[in-house]
Short mmCIF file of N, CA and C in Angstrom, two decimals:
data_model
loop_
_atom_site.label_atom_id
_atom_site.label_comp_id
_atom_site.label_asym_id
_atom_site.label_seq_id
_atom_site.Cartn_x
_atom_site.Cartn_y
_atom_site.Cartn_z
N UNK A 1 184.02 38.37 39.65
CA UNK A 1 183.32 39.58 40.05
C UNK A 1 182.22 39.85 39.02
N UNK A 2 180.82 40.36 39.88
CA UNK A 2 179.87 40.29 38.63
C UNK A 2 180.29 41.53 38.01
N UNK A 3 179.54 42.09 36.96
CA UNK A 3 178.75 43.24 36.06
C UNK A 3 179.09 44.13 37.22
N UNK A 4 177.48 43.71 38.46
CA UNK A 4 177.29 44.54 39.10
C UNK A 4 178.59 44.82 39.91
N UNK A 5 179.17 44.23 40.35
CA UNK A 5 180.43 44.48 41.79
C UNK A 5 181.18 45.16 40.94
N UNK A 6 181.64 45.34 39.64
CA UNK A 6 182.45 46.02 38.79
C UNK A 6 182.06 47.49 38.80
N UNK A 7 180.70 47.61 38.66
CA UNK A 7 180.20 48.92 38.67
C UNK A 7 180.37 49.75 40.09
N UNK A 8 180.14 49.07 40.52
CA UNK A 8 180.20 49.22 42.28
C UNK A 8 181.52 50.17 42.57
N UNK A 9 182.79 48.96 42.03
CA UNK A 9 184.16 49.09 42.33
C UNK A 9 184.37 50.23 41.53
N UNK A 10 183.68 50.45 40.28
CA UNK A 10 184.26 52.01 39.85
C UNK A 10 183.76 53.31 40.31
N UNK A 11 182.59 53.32 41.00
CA UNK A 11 182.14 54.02 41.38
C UNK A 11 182.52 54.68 42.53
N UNK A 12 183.21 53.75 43.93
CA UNK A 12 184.06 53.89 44.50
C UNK A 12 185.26 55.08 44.24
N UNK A 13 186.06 54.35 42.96
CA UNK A 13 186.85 54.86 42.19
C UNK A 13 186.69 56.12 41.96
N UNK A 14 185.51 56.52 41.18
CA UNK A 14 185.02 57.73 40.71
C UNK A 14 185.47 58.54 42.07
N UNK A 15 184.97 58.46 42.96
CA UNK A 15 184.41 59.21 44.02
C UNK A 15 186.06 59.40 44.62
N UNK A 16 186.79 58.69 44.46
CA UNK A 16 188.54 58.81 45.20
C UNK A 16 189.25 59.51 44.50
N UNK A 17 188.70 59.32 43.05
CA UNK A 17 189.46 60.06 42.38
C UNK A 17 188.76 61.84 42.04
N UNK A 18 187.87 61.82 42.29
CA UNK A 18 187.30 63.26 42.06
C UNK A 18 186.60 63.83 43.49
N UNK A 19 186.76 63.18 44.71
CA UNK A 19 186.08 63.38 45.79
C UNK A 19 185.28 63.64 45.92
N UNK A 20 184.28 63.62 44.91
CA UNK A 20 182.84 63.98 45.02
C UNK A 20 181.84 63.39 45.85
N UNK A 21 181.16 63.56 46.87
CA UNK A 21 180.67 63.00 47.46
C UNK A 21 179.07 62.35 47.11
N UNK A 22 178.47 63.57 46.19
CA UNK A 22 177.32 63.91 45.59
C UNK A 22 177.54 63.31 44.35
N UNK A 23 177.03 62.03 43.60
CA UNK A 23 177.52 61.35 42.65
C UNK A 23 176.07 61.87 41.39
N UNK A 24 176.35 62.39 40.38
CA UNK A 24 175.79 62.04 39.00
C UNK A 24 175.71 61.25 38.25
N UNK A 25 175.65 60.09 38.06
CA UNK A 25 175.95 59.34 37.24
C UNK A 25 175.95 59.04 35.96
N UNK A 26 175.31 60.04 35.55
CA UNK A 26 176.18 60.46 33.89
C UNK A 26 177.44 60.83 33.94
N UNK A 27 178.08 61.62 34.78
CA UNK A 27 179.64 61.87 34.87
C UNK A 27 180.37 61.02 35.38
N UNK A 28 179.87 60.08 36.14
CA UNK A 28 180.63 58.74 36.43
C UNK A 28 180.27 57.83 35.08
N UNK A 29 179.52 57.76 34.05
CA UNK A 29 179.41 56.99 33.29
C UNK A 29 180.32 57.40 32.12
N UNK A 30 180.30 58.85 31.68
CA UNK A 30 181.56 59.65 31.29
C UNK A 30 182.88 59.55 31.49
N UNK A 31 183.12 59.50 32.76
CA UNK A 31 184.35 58.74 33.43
C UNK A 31 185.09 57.86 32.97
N UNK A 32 184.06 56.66 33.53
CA UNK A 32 184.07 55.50 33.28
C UNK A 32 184.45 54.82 31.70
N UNK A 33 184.01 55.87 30.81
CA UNK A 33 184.12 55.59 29.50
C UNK A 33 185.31 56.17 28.63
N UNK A 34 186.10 57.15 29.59
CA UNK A 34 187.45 57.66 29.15
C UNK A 34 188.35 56.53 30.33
N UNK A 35 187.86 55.91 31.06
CA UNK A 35 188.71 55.30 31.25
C UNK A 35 188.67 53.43 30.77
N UNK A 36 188.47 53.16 29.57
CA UNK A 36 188.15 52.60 29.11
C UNK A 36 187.35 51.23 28.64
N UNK A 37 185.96 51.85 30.02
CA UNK A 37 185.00 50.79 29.92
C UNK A 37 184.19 50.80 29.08
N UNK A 38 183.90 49.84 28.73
CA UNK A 38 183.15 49.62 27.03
C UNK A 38 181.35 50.27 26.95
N UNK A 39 180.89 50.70 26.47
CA UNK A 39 179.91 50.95 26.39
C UNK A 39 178.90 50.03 26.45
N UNK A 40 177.23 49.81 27.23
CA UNK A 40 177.04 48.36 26.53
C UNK A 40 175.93 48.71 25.72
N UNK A 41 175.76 47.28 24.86
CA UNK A 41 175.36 47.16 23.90
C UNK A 41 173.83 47.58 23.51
N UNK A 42 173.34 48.03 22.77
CA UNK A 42 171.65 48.78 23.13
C UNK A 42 171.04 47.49 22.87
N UNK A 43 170.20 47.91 23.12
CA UNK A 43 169.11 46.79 23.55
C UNK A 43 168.54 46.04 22.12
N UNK A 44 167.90 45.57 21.88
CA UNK A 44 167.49 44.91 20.43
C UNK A 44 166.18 45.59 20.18
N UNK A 45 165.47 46.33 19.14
CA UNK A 45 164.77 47.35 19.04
C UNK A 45 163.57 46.31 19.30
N UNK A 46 163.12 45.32 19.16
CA UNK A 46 161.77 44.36 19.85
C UNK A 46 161.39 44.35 21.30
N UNK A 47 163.05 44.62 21.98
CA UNK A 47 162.64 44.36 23.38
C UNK A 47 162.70 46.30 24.02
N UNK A 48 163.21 46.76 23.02
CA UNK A 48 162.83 48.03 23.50
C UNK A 48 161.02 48.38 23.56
N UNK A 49 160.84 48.36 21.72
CA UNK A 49 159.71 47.99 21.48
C UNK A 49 158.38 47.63 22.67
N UNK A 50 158.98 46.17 23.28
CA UNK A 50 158.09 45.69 24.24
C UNK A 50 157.96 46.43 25.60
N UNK A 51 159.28 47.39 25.89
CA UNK A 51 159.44 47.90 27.07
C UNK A 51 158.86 48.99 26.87
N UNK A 52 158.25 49.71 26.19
CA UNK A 52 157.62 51.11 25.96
C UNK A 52 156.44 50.20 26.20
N UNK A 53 155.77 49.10 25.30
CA UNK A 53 154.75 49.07 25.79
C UNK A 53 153.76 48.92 27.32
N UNK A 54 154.70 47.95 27.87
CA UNK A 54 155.11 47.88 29.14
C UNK A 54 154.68 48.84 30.04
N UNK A 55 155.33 50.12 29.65
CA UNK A 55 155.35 51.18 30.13
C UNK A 55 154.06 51.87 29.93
N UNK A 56 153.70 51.55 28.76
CA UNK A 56 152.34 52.68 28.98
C UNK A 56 151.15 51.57 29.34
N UNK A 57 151.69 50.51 29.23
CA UNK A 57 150.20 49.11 30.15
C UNK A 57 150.55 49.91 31.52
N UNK A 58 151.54 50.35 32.24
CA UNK A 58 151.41 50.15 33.75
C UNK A 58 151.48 51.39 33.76
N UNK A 59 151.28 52.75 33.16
CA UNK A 59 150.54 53.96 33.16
C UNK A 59 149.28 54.49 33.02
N UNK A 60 148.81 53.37 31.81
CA UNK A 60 147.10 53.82 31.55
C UNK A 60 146.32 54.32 32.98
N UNK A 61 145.39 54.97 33.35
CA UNK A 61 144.80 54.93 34.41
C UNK A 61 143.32 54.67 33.72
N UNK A 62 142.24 54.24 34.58
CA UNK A 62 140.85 54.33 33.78
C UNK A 62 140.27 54.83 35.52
N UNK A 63 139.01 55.93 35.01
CA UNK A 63 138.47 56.09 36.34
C UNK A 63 137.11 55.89 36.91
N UNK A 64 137.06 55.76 38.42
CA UNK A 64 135.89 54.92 38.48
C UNK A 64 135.06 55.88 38.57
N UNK A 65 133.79 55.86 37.71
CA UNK A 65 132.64 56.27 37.16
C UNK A 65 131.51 57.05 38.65
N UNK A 66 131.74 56.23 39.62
CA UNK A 66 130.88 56.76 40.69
C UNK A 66 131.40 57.62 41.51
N UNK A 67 132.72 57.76 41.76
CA UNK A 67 133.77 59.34 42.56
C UNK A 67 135.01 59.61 41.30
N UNK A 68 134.95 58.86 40.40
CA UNK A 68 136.03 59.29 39.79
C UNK A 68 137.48 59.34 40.07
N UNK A 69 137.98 58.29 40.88
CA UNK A 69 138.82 58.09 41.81
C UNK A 69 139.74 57.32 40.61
N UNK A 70 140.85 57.06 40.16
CA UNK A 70 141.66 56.81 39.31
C UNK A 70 142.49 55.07 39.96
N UNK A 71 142.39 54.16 39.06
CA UNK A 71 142.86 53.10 39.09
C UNK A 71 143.71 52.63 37.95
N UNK A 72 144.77 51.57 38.29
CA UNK A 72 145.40 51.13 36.68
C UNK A 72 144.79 50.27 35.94
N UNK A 73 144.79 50.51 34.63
CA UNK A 73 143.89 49.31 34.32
C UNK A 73 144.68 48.15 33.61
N UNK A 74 145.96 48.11 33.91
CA UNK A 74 146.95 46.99 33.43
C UNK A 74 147.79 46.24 34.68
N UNK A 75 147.59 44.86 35.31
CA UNK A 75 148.76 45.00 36.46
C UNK A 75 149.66 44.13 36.02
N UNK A 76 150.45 43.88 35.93
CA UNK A 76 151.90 43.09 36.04
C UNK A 76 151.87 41.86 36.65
N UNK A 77 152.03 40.37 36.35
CA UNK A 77 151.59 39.29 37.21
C UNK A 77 153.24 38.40 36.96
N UNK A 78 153.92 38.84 37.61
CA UNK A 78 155.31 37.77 37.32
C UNK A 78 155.09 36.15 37.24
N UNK A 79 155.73 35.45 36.60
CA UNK A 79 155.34 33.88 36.51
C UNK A 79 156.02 32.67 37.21
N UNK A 80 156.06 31.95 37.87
CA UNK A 80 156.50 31.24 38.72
C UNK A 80 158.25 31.64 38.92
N UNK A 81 158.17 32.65 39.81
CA UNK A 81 159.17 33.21 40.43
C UNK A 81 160.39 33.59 39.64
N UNK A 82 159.82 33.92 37.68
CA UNK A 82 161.27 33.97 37.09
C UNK A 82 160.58 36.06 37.19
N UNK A 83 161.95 36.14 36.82
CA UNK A 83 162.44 38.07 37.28
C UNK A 83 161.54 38.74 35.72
N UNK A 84 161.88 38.10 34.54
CA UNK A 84 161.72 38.66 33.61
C UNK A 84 160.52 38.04 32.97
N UNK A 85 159.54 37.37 33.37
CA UNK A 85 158.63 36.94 32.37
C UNK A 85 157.50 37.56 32.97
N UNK A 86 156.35 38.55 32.82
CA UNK A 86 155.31 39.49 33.38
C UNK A 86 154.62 38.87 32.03
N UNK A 87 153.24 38.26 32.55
CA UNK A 87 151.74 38.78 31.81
C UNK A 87 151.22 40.13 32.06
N UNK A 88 150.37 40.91 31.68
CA UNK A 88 149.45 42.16 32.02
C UNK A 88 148.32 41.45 31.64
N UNK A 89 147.52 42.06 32.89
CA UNK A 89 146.14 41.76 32.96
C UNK A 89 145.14 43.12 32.63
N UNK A 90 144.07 42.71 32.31
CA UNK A 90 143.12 44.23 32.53
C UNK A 90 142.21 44.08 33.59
N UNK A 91 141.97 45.24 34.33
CA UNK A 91 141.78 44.79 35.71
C UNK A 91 139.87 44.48 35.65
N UNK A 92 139.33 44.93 34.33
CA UNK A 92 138.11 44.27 33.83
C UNK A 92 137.98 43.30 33.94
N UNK A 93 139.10 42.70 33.37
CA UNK A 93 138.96 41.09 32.53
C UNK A 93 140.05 39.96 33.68
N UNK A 94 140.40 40.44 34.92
CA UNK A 94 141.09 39.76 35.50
C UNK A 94 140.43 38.65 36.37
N UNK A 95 140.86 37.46 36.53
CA UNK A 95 140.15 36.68 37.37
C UNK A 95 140.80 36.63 38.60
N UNK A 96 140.22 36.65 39.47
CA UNK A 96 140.62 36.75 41.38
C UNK A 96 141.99 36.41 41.15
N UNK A 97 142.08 35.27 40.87
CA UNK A 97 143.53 34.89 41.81
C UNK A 97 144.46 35.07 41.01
N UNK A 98 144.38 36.13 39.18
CA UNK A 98 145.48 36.96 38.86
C UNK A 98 145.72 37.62 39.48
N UNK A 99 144.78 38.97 39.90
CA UNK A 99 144.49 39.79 40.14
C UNK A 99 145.28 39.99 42.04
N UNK A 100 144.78 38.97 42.20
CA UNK A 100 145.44 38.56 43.49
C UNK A 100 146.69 38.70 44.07
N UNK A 101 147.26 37.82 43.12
CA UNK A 101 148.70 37.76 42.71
C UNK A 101 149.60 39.39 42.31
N UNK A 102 149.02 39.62 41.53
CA UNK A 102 149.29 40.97 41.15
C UNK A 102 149.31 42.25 42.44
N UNK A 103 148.75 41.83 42.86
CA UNK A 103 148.39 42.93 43.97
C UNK A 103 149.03 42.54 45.50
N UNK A 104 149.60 41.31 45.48
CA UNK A 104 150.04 40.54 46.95
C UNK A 104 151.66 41.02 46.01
N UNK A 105 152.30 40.72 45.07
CA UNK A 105 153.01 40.91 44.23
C UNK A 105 153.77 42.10 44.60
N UNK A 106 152.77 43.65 44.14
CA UNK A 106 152.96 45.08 44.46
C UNK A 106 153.21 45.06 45.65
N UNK A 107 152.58 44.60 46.97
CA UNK A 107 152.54 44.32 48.00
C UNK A 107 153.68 44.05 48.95
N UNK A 108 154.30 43.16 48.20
CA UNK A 108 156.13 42.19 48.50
C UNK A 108 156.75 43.35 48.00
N UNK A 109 156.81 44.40 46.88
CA UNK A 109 157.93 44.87 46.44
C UNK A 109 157.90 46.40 47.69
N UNK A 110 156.28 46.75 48.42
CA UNK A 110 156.48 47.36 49.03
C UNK A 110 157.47 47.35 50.61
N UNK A 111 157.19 46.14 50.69
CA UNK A 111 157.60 45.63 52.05
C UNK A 111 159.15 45.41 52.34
N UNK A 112 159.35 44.84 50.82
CA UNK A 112 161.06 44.92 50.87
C UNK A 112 161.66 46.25 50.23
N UNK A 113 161.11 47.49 50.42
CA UNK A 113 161.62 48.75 50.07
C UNK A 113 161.55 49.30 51.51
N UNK A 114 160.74 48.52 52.63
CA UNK A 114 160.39 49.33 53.83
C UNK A 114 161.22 48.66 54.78
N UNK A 115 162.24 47.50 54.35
CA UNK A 115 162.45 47.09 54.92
C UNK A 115 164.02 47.29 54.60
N UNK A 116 164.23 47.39 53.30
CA UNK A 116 166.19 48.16 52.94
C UNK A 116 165.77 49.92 53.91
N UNK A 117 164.90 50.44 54.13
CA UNK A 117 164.51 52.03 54.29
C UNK A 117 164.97 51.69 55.50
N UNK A 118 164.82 50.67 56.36
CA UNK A 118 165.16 50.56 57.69
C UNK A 118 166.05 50.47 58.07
N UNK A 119 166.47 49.37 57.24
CA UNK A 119 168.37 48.97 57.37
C UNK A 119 169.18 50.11 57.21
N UNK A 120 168.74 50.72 56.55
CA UNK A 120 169.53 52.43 55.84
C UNK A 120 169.57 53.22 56.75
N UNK A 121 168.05 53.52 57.40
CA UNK A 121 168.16 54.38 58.78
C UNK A 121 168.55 54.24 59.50
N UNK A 122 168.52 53.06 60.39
CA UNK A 122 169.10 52.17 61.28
C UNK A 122 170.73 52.61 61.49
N UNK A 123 171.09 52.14 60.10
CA UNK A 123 172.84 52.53 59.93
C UNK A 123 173.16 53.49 59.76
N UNK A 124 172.68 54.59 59.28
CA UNK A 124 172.58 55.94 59.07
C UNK A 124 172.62 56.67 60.76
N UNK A 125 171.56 56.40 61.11
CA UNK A 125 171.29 56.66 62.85
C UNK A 125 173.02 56.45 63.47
N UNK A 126 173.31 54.94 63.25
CA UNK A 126 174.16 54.26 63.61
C UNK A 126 175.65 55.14 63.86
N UNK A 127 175.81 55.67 62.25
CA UNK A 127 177.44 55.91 61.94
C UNK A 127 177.39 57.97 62.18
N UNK A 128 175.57 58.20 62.53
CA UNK A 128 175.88 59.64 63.18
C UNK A 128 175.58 60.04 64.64
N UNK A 129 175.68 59.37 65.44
CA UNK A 129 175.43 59.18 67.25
C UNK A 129 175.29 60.64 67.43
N UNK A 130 176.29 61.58 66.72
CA UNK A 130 176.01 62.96 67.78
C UNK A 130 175.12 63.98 67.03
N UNK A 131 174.98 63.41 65.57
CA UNK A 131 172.97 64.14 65.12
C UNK A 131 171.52 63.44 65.88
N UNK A 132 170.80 64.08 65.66
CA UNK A 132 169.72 64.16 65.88
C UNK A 132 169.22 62.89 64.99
N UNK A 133 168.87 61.62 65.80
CA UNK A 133 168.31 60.25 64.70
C UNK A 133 167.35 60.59 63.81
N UNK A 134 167.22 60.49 63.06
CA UNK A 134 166.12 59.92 61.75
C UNK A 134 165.19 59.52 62.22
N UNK A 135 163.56 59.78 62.41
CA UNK A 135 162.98 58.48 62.38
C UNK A 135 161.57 58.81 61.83
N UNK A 136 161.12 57.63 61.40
CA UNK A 136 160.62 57.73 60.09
C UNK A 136 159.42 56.43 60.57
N UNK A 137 157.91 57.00 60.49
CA UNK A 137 156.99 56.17 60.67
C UNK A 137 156.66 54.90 59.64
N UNK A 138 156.52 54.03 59.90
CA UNK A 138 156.46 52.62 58.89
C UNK A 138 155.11 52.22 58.34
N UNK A 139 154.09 52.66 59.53
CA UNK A 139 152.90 52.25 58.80
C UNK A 139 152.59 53.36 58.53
N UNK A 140 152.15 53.02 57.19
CA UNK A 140 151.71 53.73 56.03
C UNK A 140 150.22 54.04 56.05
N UNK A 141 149.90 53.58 56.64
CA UNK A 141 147.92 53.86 56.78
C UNK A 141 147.67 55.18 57.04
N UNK A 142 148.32 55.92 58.04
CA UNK A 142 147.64 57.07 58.27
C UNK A 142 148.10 58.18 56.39
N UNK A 143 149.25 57.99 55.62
CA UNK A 143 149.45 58.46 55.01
C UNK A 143 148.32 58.10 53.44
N UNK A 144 148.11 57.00 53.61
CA UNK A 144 147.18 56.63 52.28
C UNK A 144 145.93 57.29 52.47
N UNK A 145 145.12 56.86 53.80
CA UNK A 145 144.04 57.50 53.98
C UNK A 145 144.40 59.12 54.09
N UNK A 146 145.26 59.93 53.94
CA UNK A 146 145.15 61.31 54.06
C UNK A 146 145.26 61.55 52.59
N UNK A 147 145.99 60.49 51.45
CA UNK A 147 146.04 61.34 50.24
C UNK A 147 144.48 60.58 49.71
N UNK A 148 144.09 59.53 49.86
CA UNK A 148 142.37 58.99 49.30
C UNK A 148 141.81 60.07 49.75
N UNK A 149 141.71 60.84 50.61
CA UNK A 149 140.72 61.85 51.19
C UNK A 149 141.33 62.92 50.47
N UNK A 150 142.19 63.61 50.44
CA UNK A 150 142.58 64.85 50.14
C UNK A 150 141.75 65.64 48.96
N UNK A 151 142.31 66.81 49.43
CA UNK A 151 140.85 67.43 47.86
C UNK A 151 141.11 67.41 46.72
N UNK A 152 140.55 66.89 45.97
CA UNK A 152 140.71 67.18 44.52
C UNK A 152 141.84 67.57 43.62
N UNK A 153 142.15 68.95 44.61
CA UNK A 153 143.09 69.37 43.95
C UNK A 153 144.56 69.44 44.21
N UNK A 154 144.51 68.62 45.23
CA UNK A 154 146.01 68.14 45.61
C UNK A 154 146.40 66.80 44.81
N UNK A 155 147.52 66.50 44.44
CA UNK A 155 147.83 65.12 43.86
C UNK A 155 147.85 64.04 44.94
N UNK A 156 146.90 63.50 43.71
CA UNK A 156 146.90 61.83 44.31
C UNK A 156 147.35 60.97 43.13
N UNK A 157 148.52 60.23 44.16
CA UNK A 157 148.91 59.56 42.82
C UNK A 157 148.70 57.92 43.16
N UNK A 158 148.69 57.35 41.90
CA UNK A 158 148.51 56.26 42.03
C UNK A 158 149.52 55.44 41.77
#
């Protein structure tokens, strides 16, 4: 059983044993830790280190000069299909087919979030026949072009 299926299985647990339906997971991690799962180990302060930076490469925004419209100026380019190895690019200094990548990349992680959103509804719909279904538009176009347009002073996020 992995890591993950362990976590899974206590969580379960949590929830049988306190019937909570509405889970926190600091109090399941609390739990979890009086009932004597080990804490894990912190991270090694280099790779924390690297993960803050990380974090503020794929926050910077820089904006464009002629509407002032806000872009990132760091993207994330994963490397022949391993999970953990990311270059950052600057979107100045990027050549097409990083840049490419990076953005077909963002692209895949949207598609397979729209595509668990479905499975979820789908089954959701499924296991409540006598509510009123869920349903939830997929293309996203009419929603992008309403926040690119929106005024000023509404958030647009990037």
């Amino acid at each position: 059983m992995s890591r993950m299926q362990q976590m899974q299985r206590l969580i379960r647990l949590y929830k049988d044993e306190t019937g909570n339906s509405e889970i926190d997971m600091f109090a399941v991690a609390n739990w979890a830790v009086k009932k004597g799962v080990p804490l894990p180990q912190p991270k090694r302060p280099l790779d924390m280190l690297a993960k803050q930076f990380a974090d503020a490469a794929r926050n910077e925004l820089g904006f464009d000069p002629d509407n002032g419209q806000p872009y990132r100026v760091y993207h994330a380019v994963r490397h022949n299909g391993q999970h953990n190895l990311f270059t950052w690019i600057d979107i100045h200094e990027a050549p097409r087919r990083a840049m490419h990548k990076s953005l077909f990349q963002r692209r895949e992680q949207m598609v397979g979030d729209g595509v668990q959103l479905t499975l979820d509804l789908t089954y959701w719909n499924k296991m409540h026949p006598s509510e009123e279904p869920i349903s939830l538009q997929m293309d996203l176009s009419p929603d992008i072009e309403w926040r690119l347009n929106a005024p000023d002073d509404e958030a647009k996020s990037v």
